[in-house]
Coordinates of C-alpha atoms in Angstrom, one line a residue:
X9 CA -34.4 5.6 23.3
X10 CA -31.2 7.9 22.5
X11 CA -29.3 6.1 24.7
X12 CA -30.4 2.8 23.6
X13 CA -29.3 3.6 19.8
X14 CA -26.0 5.4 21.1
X15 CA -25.0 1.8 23.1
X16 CA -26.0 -0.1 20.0
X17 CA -24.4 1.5 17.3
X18 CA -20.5 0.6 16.8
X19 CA -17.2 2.0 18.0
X20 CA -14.4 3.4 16.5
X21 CA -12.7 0.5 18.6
X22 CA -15.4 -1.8 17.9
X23 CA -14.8 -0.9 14.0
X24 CA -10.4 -1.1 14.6
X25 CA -11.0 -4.1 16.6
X26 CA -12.8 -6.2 13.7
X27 CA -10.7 -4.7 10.9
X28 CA -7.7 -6.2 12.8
X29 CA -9.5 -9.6 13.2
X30 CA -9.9 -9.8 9.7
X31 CA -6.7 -9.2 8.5
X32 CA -5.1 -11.4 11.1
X33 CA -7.6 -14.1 10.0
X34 CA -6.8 -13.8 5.9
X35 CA -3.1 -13.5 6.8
X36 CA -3.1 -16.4 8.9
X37 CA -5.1 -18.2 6.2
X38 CA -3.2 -17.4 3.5
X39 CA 0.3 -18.0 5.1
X40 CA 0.3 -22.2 4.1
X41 CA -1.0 -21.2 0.5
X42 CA 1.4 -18.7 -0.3
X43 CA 4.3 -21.1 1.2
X44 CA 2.8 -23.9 -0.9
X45 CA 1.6 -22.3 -4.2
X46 CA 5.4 -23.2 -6.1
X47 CA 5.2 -26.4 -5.6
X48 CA 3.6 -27.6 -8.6
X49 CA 5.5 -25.3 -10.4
X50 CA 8.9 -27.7 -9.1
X51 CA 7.4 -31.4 -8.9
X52 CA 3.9 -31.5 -10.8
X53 CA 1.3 -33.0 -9.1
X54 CA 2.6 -31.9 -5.8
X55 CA -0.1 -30.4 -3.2
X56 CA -1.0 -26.6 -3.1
X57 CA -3.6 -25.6 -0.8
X58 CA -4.2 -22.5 -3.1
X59 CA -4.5 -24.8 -6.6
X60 CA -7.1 -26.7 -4.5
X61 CA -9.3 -23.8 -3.7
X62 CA -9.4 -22.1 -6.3
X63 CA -9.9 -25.2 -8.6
X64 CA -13.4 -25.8 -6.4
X65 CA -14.0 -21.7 -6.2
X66 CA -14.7 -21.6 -10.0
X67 CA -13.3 -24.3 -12.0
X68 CA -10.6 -26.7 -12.4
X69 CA -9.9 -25.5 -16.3
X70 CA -9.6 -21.6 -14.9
X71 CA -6.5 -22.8 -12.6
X72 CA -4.9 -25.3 -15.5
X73 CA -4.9 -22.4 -17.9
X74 CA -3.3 -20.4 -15.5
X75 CA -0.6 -23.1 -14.5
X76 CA 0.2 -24.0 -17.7
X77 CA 0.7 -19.7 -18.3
X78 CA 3.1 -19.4 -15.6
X79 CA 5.5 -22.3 -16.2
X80 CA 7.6 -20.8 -18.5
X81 CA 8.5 -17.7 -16.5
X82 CA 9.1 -19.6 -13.6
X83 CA 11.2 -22.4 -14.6
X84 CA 14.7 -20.4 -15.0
X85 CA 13.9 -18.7 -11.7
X86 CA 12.1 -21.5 -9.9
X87 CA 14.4 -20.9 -6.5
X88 CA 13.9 -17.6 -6.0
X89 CA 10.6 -17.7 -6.9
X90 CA 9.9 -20.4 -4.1
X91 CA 12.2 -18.5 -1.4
X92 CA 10.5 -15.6 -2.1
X93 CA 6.8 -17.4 -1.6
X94 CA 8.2 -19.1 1.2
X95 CA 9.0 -16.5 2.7
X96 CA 6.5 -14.2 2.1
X97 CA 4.1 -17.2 4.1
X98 CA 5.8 -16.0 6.7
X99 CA 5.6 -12.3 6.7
X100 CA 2.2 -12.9 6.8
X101 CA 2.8 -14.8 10.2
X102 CA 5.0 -11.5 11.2
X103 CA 2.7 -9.2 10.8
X104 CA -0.1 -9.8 12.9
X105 CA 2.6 -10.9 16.0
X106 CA 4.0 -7.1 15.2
X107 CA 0.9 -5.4 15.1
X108 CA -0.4 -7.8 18.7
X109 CA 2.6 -6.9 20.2
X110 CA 2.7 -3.2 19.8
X111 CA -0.7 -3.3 21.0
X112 CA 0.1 -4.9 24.4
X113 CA 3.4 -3.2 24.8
X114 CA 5.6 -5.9 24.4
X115 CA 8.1 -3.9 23.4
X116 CA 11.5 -6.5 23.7
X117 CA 10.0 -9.1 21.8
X118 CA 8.2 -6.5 19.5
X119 CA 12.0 -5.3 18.3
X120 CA 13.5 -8.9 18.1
X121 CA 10.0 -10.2 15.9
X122 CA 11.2 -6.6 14.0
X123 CA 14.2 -7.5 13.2
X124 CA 13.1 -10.7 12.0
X125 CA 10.7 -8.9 10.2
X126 CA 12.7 -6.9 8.2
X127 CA 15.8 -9.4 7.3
X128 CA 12.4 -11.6 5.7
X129 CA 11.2 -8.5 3.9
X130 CA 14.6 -8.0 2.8
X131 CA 15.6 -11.8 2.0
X132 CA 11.8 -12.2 0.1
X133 CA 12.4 -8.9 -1.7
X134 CA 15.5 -10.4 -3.4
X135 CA 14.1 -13.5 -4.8
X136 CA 11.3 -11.9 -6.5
X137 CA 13.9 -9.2 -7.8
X138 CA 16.0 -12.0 -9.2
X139 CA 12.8 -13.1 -10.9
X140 CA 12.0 -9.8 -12.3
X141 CA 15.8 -9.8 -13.6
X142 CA 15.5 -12.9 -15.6
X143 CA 12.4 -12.7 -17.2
X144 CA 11.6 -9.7 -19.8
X145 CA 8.3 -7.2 -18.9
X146 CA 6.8 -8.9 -22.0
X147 CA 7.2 -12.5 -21.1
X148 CA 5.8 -11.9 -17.4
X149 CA 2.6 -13.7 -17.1
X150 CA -0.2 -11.3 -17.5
X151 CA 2.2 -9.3 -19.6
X152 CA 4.5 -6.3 -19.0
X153 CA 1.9 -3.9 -17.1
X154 CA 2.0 -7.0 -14.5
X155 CA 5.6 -7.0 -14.4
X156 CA 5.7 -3.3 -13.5
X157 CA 3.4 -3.7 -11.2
X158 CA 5.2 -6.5 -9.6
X159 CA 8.6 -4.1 -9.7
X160 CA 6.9 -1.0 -8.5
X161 CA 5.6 -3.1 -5.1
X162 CA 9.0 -4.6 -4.7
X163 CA 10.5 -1.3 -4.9
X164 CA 7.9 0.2 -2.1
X165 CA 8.3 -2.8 0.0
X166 CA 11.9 -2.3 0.6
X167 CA 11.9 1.8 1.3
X168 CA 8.6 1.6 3.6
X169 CA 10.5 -0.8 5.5
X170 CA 14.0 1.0 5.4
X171 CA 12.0 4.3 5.9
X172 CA 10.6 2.3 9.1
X173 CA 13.8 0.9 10.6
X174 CA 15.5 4.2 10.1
X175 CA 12.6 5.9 11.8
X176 CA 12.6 4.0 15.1
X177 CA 16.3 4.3 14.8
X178 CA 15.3 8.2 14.7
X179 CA 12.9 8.3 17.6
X180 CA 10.1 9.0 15.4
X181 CA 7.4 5.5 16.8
X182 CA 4.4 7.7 14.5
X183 CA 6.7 7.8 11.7
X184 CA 7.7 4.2 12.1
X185 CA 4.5 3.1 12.4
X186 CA 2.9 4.6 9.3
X187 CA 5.9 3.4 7.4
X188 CA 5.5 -0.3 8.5
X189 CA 2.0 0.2 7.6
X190 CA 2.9 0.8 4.3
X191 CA 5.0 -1.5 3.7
X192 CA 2.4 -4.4 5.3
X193 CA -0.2 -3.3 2.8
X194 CA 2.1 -3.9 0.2
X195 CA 2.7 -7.1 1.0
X196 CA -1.1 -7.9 1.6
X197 CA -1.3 -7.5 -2.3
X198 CA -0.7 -11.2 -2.3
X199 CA -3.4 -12.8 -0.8
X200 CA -5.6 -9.2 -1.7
X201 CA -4.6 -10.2 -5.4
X202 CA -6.1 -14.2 -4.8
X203 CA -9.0 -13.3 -3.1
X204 CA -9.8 -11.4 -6.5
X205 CA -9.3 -14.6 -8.1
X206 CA -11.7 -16.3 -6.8
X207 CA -14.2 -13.5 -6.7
X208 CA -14.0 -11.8 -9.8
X209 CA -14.8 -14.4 -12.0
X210 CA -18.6 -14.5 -10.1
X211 CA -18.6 -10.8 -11.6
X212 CA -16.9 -11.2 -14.9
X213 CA -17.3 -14.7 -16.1
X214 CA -15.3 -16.3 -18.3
X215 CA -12.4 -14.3 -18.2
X216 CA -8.7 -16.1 -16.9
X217 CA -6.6 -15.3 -14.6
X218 CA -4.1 -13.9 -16.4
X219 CA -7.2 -11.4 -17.5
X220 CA -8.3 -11.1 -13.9
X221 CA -4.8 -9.8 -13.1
X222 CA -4.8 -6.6 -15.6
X223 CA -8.4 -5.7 -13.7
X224 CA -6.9 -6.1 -10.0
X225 CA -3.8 -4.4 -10.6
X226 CA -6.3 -1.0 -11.8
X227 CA -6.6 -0.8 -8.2
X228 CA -4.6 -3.1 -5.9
X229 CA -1.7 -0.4 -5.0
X230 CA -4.6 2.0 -4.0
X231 CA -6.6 -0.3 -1.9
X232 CA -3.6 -1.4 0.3
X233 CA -2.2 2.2 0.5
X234 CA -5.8 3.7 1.6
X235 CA -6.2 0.8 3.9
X236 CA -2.5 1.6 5.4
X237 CA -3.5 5.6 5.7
X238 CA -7.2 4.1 7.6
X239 CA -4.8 2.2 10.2
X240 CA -2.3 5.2 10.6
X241 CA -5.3 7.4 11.3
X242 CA -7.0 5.1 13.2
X243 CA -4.3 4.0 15.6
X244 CA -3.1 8.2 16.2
X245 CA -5.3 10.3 17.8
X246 CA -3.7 12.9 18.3
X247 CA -5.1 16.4 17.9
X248 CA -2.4 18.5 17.1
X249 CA 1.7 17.7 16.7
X250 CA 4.0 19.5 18.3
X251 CA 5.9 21.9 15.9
X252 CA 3.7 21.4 13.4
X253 CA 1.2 24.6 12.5
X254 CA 0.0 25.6 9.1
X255 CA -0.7 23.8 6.2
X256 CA 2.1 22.5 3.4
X257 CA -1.4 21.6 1.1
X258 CA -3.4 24.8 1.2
X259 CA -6.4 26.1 -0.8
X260 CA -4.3 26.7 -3.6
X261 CA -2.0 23.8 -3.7
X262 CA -5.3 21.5 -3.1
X263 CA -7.0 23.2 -5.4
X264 CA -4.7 23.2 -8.4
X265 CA -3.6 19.1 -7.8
X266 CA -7.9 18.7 -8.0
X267 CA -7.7 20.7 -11.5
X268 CA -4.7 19.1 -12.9
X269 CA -6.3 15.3 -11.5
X270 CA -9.8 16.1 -13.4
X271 CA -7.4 17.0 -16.5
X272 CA -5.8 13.7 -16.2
X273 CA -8.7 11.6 -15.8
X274 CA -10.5 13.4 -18.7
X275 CA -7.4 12.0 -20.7
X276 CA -7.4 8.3 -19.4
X277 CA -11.2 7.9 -19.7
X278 CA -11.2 9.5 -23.4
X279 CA -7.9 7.0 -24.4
X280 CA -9.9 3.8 -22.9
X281 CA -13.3 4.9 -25.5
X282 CA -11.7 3.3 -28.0
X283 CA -10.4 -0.3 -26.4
X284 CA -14.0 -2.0 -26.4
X285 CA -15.4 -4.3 -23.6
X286 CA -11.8 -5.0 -22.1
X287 CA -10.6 -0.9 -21.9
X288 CA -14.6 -0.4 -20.2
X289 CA -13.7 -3.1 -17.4
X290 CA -9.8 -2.0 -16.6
X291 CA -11.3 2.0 -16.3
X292 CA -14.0 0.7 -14.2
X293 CA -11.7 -1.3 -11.9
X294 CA -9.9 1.7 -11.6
X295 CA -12.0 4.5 -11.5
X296 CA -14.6 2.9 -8.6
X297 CA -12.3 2.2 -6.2
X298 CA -10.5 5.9 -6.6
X299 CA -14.1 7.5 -6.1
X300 CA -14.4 5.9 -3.0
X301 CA -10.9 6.4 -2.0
X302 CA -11.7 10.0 -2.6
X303 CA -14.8 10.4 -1.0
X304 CA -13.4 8.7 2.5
X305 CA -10.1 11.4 2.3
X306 CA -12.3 14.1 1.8
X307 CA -15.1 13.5 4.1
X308 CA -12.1 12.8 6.5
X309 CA -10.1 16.0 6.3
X310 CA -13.7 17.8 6.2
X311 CA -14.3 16.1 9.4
X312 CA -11.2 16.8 11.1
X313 CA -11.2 20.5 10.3
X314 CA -14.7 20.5 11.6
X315 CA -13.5 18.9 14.9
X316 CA -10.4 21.0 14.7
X317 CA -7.7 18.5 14.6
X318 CA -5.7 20.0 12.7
X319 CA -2.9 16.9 12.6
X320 CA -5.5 15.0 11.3
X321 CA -6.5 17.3 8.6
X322 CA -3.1 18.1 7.6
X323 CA -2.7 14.2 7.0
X324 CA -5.5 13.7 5.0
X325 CA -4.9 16.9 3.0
X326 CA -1.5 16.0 2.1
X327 CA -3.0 12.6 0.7
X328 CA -5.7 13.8 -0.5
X329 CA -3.6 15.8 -2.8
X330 CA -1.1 12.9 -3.8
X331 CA -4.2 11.1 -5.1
X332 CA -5.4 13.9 -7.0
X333 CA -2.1 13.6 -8.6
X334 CA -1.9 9.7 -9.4
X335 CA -3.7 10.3 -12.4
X336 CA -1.5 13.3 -13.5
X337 CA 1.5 10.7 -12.9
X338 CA -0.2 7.9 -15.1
X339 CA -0.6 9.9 -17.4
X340 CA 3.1 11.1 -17.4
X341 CA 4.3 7.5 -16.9
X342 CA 1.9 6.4 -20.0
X343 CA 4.9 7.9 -23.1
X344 CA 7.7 6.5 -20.9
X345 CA 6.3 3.1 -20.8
X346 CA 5.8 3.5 -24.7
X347 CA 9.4 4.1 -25.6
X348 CA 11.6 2.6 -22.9
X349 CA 9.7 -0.5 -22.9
X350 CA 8.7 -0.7 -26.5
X351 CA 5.0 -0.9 -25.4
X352 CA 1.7 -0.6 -27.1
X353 CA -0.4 2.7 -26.0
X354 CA -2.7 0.7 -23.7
X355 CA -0.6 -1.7 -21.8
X356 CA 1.9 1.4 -20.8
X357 CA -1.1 3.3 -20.1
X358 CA -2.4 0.0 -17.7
X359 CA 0.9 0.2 -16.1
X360 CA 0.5 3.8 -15.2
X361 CA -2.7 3.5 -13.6
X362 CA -1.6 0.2 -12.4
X363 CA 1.5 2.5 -10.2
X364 CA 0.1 5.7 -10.0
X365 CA -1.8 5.9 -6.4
X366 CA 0.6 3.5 -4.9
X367 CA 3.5 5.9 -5.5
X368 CA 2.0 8.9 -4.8
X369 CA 0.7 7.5 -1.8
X370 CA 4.5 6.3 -0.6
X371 CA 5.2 10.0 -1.8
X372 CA 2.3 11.4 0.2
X373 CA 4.0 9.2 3.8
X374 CA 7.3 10.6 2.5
X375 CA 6.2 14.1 2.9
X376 CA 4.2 13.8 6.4
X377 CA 7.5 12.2 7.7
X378 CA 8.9 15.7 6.6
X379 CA 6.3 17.6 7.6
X380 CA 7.0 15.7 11.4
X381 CA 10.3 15.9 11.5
X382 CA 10.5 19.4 9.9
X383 CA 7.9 20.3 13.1
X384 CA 10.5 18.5 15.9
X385 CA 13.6 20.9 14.4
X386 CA 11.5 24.1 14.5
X387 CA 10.6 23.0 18.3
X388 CA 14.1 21.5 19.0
X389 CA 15.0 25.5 17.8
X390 CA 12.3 27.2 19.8
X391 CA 13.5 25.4 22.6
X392 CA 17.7 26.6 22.3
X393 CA 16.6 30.3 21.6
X394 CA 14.0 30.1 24.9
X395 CA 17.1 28.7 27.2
X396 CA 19.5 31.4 25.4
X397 CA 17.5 34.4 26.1
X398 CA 16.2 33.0 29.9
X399 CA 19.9 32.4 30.6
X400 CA 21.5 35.2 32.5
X401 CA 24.3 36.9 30.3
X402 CA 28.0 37.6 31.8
X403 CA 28.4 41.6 33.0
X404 CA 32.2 41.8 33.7
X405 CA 32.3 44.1 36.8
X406 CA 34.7 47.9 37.0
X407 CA 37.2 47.9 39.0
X408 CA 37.5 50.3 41.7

């Protein structure tokens, strides 16, 4: 009977192989809506696929509201708007290719797709920065936390995938992996961000997009960087990393970033008392999915330690603590937003919860590429002062 249950129950692979069939199957699905979704926008009346499914996913008024929103800020930036679109339907045709040809080794065409890759991220990147440029925080539809959202994401896009580039130029394939990781989950905020457009109405009826929006952002940037660290973990198994001994988020260090997050949170859930119904559903968009974002890191480094895998444990550690921080950085973001932006309390403290675990989790992959590369050096040193001191030193011989 124990063997019966131990065949039965699912695979690590088994559980990899159906998480990658997913997101292969919403990318590939949501490639022709992305590419498609300007088009009214340019000649009204023209087909979208997305306009169509959403209209028969709740109602035909929800997406004419939100049309007749987002017309304005589009119109003097209509061409970027539609390369950028355009071209982001095709990153998510990129991606899965990448991630299929990695896996079989396909290494020539899986550095020419790369290439092609990047120069999209890059070209996509700019359009939606030339949007960002024209239109003021304010006038963004959904308002200016959704335009610093929108700016934060472009800004990770472009250094996860410069980060990646420059670490296959480096010789570093587990650096370069966790940093095109990154920058995919980004860019599945997109179809992440419509599938919540559809569903959260079931949840919270009545409310419109643009509303919708300010509840997805609490938690988009943590979703897609949790789901990137899942894949990193997932695809390395390794045990232990060269170089690489110790701990740079000890006892202490973890201990402190849990005090100084608990602070923080004490802070954002006592300034949302006061905000009625709408300030209950943004703090519970973002507080549920950062329990359970907390809960997996923990139970993972717990694991790992248990197993002694001590990469492993390092990795999640080092996370763990960047998203006991977020909160702290919210926080610290929330004035900023007030008086550079000109911003009432709670949209700049929605934006800062809106950015907070995204960045920390680009800062967290910054700091294991250190900790990596920091490990190589100290081995690349060993190394020199083994051969110096094995290497026979030159006696000059007396004369006679």
């Amino acid at each position: 009977m124990e063997q019966e249950v131990a065949v039965g129950r699912p695979t690590s692979s088994t559980w990899r192989r159906g998480a990658t069939i997913a997101v292969t199957v919403m990318c590939v699905a949501y490639a022709p809506v992305a590419m498609t979704e300007l088009w009214p926008y340019a000649s009204p009346g023209a087909p979208a696929f997305g306009e169509w499914l959403m209209s028969r996913l709740v109602s035909p008024s929800y997406v004419a509201d939100a049309l007749a929103t987002r017309i304005e800020p589009y119109r003097h930036s209509l061409v970027p708007m539609i390369v950028h679109s355009v071209l982001g339907g095709l990153l998510m045709l990129l991606g899965p290719a990448q991630l299929l040809t990695a896996a079989r080794r396909r290494m020539r065409l899986h550095r020419v797709l790369g290439v092609v890759f990047a120069v999209t991220v890059y070209a996509s990147m700019a359009g939606a920065a030339l949007y960002l440029a024209r239109t003021a925080p304010a006038d963004a539809f959904s308002g200016a936390a959704f335009w610093i959202v929108l700016a934060t994401i472009l800004v990770g896009t472009v250094m996860s995938v410069t980060f990646g580039i420059l670490s296959a130029v480096g010789g570093f394939p587990d650096l370069h992996q966790r940093w095109m990781l990154l920058c995919y989950g980004f860019l599945l905020t997109a179809p992440l961000l419509r599938l919540e457009w559809g569903g959260l109405p079931v949840l919270m009826p009545g409310l419109s997009m643009a509303e919708i929006n300010q509840v997805a952002i609490m938690h988009l940037g943590s979703v897609v960087a949790f789901g990137a660290l899942i894949a990193s973990r997932s695809l390395d198994r390794r045990a232990t990393v060269d170089g690489v001994s110790g701990s740079w988020a000890p006892v202490p260090v973890l201990a402190a970033a849990h005090l100084a997050g608990a602070a923080a949170l004490a802070w954002i859930v006592y300034s949302y008392l006061d905000f009625g119904a709408a300030g209950h559903r943004l703090l519970a968009g973002y507080l549920l999915p950062y329990a359970v974002t907390y809960a997996v890191m923990a139970a993972g480094a717990r694991r790992a330690a248990r197993q002694s895998r001590t990469w492993a444990r390092e990795e999640w550690r080092l996370h763990l603590t960047a998203l006991c921080l977020a909160p702290v950085l919210s926080a610290g973001a929330t004035p900023v937003f007030e008086r550079t932006l000109d911003l009432d309390h709670h949209t700049a403290l929605a934006a800062g919860l809106a950015i907070g675990c995204g960045v920390l989790a680009t800062t967290a992959t910054a700091v294991v590429s250190l900790r990596v590369m920091y490990g190589r050096e100290l081995r690349k040193r060993s190394t020199a002062d083994s051969s110096s001191a094995a290497s026979p030193s030159s006696v000059s011989s007396p004369v006679s």
